[in-house]
Structure formats: structure tokens, C-alpha cells
CSV table of C-alpha atoms and ligand atoms in Angstrom, one decimal:
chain,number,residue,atom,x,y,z
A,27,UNK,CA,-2.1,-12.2,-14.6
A,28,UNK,CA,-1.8,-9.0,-12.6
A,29,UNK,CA,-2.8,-9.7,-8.6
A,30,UNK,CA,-4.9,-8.0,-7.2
A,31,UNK,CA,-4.4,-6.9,-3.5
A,32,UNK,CA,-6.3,-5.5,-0.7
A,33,UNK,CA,-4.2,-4.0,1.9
A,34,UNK,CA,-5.0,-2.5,5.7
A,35,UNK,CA,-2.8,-0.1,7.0
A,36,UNK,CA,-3.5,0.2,10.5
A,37,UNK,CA,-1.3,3.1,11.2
A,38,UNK,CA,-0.8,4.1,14.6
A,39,UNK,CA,-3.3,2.4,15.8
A,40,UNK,CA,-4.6,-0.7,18.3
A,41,UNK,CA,-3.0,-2.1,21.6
A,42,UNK,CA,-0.9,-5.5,21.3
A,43,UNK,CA,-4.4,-7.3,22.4
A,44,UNK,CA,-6.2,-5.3,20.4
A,45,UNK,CA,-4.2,-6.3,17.4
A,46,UNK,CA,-4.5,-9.9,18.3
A,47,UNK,CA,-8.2,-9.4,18.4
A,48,UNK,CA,-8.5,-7.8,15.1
A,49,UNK,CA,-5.8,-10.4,13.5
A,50,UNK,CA,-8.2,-13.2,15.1
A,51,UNK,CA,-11.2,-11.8,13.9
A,52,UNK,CA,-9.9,-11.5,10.3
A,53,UNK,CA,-8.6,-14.8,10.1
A,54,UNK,CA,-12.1,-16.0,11.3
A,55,UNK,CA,-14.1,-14.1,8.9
A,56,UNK,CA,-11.4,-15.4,6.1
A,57,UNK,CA,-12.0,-19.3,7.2
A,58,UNK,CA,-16.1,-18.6,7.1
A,59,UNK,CA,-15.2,-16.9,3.6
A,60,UNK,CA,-12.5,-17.2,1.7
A,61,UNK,CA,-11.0,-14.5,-0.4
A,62,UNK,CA,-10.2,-15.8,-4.0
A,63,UNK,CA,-7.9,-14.7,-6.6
A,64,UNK,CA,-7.0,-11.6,-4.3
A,65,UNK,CA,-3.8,-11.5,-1.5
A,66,UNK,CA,-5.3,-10.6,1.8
A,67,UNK,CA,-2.4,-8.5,3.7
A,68,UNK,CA,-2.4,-6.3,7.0
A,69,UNK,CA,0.0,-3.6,7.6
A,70,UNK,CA,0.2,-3.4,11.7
A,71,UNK,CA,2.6,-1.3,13.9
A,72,UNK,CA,6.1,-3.2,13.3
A,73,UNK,CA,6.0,-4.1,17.1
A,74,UNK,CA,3.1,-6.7,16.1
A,75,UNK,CA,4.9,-7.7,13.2
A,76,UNK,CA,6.1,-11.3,14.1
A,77,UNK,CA,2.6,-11.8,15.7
A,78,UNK,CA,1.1,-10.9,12.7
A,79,UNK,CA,3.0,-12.7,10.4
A,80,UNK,CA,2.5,-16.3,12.5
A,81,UNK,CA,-1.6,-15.6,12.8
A,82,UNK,CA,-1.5,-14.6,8.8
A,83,UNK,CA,0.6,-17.2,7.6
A,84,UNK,CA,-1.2,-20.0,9.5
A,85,UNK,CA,-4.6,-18.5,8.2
A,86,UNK,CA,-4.4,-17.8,4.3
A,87,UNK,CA,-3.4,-13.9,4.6
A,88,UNK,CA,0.1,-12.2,4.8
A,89,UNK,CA,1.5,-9.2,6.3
A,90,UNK,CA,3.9,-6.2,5.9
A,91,UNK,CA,5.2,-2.9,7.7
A,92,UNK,CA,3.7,0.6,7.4
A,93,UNK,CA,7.7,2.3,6.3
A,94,UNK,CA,11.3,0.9,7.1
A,95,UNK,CA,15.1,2.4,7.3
A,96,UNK,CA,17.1,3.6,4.6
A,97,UNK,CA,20.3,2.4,6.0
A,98,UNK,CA,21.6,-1.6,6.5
A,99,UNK,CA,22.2,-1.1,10.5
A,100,UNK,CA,23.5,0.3,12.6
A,101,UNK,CA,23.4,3.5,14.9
A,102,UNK,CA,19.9,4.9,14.0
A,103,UNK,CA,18.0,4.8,16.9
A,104,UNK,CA,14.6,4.3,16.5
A,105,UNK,CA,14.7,2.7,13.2
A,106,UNK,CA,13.8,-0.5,11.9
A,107,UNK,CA,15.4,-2.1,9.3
A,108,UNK,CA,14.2,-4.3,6.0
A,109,UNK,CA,16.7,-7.2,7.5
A,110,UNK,CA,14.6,-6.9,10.7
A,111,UNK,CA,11.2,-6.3,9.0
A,112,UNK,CA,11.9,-10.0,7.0
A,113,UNK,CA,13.3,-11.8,9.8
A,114,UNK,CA,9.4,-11.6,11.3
A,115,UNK,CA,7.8,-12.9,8.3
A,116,UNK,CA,6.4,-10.0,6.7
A,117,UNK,CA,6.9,-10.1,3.1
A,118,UNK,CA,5.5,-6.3,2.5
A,119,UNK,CA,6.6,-2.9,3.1
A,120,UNK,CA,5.0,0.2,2.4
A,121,UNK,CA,7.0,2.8,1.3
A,122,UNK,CA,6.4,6.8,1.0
A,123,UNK,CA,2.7,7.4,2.3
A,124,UNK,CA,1.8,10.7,2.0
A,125,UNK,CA,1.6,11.0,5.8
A,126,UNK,CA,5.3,9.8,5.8
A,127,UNK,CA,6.2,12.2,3.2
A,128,UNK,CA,4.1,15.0,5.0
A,129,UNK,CA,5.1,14.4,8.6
A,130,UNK,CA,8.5,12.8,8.5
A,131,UNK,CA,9.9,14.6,5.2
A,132,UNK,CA,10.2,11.9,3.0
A,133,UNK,CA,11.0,13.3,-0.4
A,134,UNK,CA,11.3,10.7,-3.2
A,135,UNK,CA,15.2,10.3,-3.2
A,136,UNK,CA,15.3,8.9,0.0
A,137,UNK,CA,12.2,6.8,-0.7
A,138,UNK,CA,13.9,5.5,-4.1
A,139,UNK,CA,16.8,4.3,-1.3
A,140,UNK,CA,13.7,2.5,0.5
A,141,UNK,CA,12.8,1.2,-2.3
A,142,UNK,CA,15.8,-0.4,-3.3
A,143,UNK,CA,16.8,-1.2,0.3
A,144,UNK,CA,13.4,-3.4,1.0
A,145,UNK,CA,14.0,-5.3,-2.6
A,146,UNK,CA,17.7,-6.5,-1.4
A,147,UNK,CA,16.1,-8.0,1.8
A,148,UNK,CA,13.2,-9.6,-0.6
A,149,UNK,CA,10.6,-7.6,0.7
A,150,UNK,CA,7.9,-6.9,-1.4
A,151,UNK,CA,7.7,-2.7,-1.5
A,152,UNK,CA,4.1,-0.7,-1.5
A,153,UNK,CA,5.2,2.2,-3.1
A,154,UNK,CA,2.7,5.0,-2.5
A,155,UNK,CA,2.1,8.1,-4.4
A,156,UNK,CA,-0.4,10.7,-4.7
A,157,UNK,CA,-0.8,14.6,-5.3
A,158,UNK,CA,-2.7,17.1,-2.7
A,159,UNK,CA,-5.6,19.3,-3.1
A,160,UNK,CA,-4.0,22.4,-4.0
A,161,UNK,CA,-2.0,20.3,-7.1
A,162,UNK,CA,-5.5,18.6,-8.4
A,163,UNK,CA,-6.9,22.5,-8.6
A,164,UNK,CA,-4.1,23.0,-10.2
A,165,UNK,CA,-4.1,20.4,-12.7
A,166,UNK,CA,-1.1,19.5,-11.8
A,167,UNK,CA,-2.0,16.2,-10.5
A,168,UNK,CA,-0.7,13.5,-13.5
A,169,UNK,CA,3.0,15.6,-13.2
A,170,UNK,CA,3.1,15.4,-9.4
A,171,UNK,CA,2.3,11.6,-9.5
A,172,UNK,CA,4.6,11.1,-12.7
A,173,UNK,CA,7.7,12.7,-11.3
A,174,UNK,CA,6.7,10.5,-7.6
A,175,UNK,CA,6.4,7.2,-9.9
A,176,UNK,CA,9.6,8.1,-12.0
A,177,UNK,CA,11.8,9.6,-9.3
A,178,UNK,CA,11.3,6.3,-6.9
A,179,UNK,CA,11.2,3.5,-9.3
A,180,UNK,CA,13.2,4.4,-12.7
A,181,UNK,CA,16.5,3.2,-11.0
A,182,UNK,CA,15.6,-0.3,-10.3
A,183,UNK,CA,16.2,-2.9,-12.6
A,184,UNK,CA,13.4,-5.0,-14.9
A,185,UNK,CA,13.5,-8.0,-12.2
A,186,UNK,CA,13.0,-5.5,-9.6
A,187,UNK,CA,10.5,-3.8,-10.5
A,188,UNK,CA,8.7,-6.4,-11.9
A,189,UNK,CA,8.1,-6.7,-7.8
A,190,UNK,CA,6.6,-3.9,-6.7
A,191,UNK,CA,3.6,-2.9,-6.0
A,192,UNK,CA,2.2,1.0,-6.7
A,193,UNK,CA,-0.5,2.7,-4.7
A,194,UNK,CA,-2.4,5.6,-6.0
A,195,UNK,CA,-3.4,7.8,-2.8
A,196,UNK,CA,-4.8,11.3,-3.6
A,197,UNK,CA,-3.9,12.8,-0.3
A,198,UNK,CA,-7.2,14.9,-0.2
A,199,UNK,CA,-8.7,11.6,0.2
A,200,UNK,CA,-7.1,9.9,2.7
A,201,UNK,CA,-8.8,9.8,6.2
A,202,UNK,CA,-11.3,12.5,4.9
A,203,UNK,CA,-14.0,10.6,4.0
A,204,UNK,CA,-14.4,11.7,0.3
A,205,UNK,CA,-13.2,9.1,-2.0
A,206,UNK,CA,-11.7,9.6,-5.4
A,207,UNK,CA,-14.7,8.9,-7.7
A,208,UNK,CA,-14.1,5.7,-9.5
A,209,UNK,CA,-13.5,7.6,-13.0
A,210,UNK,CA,-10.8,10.2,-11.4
A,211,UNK,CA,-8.9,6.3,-9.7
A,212,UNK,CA,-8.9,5.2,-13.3
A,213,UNK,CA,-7.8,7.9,-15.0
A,214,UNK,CA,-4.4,8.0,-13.0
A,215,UNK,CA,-4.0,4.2,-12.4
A,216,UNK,CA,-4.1,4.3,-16.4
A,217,UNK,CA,-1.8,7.2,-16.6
A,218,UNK,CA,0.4,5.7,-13.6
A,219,UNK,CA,0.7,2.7,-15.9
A,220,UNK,CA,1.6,4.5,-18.7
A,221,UNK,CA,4.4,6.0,-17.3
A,222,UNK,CA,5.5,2.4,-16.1
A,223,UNK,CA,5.3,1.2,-19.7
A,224,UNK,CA,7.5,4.7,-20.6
A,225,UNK,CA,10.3,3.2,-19.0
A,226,UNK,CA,9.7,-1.0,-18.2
A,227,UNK,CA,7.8,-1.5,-21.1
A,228,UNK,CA,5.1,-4.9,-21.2
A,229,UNK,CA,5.7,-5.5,-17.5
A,230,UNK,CA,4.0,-2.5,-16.5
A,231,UNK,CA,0.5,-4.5,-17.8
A,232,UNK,CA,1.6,-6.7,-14.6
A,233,UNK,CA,1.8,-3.9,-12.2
A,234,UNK,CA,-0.5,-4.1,-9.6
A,235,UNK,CA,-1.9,-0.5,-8.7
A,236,UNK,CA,-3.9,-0.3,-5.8
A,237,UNK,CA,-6.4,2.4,-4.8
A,238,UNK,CA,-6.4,4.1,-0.9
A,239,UNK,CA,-8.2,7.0,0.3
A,240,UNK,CA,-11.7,6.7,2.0
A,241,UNK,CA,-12.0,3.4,0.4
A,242,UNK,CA,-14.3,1.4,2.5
A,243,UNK,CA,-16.9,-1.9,2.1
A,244,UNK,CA,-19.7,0.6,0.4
A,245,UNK,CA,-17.4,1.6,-2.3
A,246,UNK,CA,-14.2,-1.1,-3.0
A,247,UNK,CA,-16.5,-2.7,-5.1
A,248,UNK,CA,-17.2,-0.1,-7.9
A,249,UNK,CA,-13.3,1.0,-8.0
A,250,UNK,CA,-12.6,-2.3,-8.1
A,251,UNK,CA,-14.3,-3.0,-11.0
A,252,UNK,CA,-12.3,-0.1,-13.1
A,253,UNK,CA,-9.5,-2.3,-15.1
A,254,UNK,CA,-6.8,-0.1,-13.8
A,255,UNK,CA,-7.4,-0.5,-10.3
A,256,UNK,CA,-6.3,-3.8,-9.0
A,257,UNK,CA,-7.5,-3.5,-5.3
A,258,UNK,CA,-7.0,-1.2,-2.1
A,259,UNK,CA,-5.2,0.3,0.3
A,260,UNK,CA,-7.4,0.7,3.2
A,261,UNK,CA,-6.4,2.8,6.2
A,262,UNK,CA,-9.6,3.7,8.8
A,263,UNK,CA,-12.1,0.4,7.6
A,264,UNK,CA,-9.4,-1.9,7.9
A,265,UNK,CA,-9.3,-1.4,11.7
A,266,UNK,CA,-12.8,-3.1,11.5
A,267,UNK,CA,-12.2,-6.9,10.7
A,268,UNK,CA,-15.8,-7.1,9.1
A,269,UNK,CA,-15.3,-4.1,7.4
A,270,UNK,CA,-11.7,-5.0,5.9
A,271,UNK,CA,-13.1,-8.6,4.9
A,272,UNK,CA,-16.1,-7.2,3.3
A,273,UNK,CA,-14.0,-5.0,1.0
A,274,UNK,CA,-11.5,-8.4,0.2
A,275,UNK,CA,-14.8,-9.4,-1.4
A,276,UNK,CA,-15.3,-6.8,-3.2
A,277,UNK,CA,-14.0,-8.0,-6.6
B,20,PGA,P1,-8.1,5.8,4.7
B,20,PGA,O1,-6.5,5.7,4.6
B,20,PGA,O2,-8.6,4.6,4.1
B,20,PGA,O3,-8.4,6.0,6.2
B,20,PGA,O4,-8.5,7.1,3.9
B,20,PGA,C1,-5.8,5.2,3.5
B,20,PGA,C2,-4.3,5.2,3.7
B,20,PGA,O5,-3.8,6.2,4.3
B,20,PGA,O6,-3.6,4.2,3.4
């Protein structure tokens, strides 16, 4: 059976109490109410990483990092590597969000490196895609997302990708406050998975594809429910621990 996932990336965001708080306030809300048949996991800063990972472990959730280096080690100041990333605990990274690829120039040959890089070290990689505005006027919106899907992930072997995890993020919905409806997340989760099956064949059914943009506790549960769309990626509600639980029960 596919699993279904609900995700908070924090993004830049919260103090190191502040991140306690929220990682303590989830963990409460999660022992009041336990999530079933879905993996609870939070993305904070990497400097909170090892905190995170000890608060999530103890409490029924996991954790992962918001982006990681390309390279194995070495003189790249600044960076953090997937060695580093799983010596904390996390077992997640997320790899190529749109704010990553818009601000930091991420194309998809460096991200298919991530990819591959986070897989050796057993991490388990988010992989996000998603086309702008402009492209969805366009129409061009299935071959943006194809050539994102195909371009990161056709290189890795059956076992590997049989790990990863693939989020659907139109860009025009991410922080904006206008969500993909839950007919436009299905229609490319499906297509998404079709151009899995293209290449991976059957394992593609077990692909988890998660949905982000503007997804928050009033709506998770109606894009949930689409058979394509096998949870969330949650950036601005999962800063709120009721909020981000609340959309965990959303199944
Ligand atoms: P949002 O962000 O939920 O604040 O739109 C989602 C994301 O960027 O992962």
C-alpha cells in the first residue's frame, strides 16, 4: 500500500525555542490524537535538525531537511551535506522546491545529483516539482512538470526510486493563499504517475505524491480524498501545531 504523508516545511522560519515549542506542541497534540495510517514528518531549519529528530522519534513523528549539498564534503562553505543531514536522525530531504529552484538556481540536473546524493546516504528524498503561472496559461503545465519528474528521477535505479517521494507544487499556489482546486491536484498527480509508470512501470502505483500550495486544515481534507493525492506538503499552516495536526487528520 502506497503511504500517505503529511509534511511541514517550515522554511526559514522560528527561533531555536520557538521550534522546540512548536515540536512540543505537535508531539502533544499527536499523544491526545494519534495520526493513523499516515507518517507525521516536519521539515525545520537544519540547525534544529538533531533536536527535531530526538523530540520526533521519541513521540511517533519523523523529521527531514528543507534542501542538502550536491557534493560528498568538503570545501563548500555553507553547505550541508546528506552524510551530515542522516547523522541527526532525519530520514527526509526535500529536494528542488520551487523557491530553491527560483532563488538559488536550481535547475533539475543538479537536483537529479541531489537526488541521487540523499539516496546513497539513505535519506529518503521529497522531490518537488511544479509549473508557474505563466506555463498553466499556457497550457504548458503537464510538459513543464513531465520534463521536472523525468529530468530528476529517470536515472535512478528501480530500488531507488521505489524510495522517493514526489510533490506536486504549482508554484502560483504556494504561499498565495489560492489552492490548486482538488480536480486540477488530481489531474497532475494522475498524469505525474503516469509518467512514473512510463519509465518504472507497476511501482509507480506505490509512489507517494503529495500535494503543497495553500493547503491548510479547511481544505487537506477534500484533496486528500482525490486517489492521486496521497497527502501534503504544508508550508505557512504547518508553523501552527494545531493547524499542522488538524490537517494529519485530514484523511
Ligand atoms: P504553503 O507552502 O503551504 O505556505 O503554500 C507550501 C510549500 O512551499 O511547501
Amino acid at each position: 500500500m502506497r503511504k500517505k504523508i503529511v509534511a511541514g516545511n517550515w522554511k526559514m522560519n522560528k527561533t531555536f525555542n520557538e521550534a522546540e515549542d512548536l515540536l512540543f506542541n505537535i508531539s502533544d497534540l499527536l499523544k491526545e490524537n494519534p495520526v493513523a495510517g499516515a507518517q507525521v514528518l516536519v521539515c525545520p531549519p537544519a540547525l534544529y535538525l538533531e533536536l527535531a529528530a530526538d523530540i520526533a522519534h521519541e513521540n511517533g513523528f519523523d523529521c527531514g531537511a528543507q534542501n542538502l549539498s550536491e557534493h560528498e564534503s568538503g570545501a563548500f562553505t555553507g553547505e550541508i551535506s546528506a552524510a551530515m543531514i542522516a547523522s541527526t536522525g532525519a530520514k527526509y530531504v526535500i529536494i528542488g522546491h520551487s523557491e530553491r529552484r527560483t532563488y538559488f538556481g536550481e535547475k533539475d540536473d543538479l537536483l537529479a545529483v541531489k537526488v541521487s546524493q540523499a539516496l546513497k546516504h539513505g535519506l529518503i528524498p521529497v522531490y518537488c516539482c511544479g509549473e508557474i503561472l505563466a506555463e498553466r496559461e499556457e497550457n504548458r503545465h503537464f510538459d513543464v512538470v513531465g520534463g521536472q519528474i523525468s529530468q530528476a528521477l529517470f536515472h535512478l535505479s528501480p530500488d531507488d526510486f521505489a524510495k522517493v517521494v514526489v510533490a506536486y507544487e504549482p508554484v502560483w499556489a504556494i504561499g498565495t493563499g489560492r489552492t490548486a482546486s482538488p480536480e486540477q491536484a488530481q489531474e497532475m498527480h494522475a498524469y505525474i504517475r503516469k509518467v512514473l509508470a512510463g519509465k518504472f512501470g507497476d511501482a509507480a502505483k506505490e509512489t507517494t505524491i503529495l500535494y503543497g500550495g495553500s493547503c491548510n486544515a479547511a481544505n487537506a481534507r477534500e484533496l486528500f480524498a482525490k486517489p492521486d493525492v496521497d497527502g501534503g506538503l504544508i508550508g505557512g499552516a504547518s508553523l501552527k501545531a494545531e493547524d499542522f495536526v488538524k490537517i494529519a487528520h485530514s484523511f
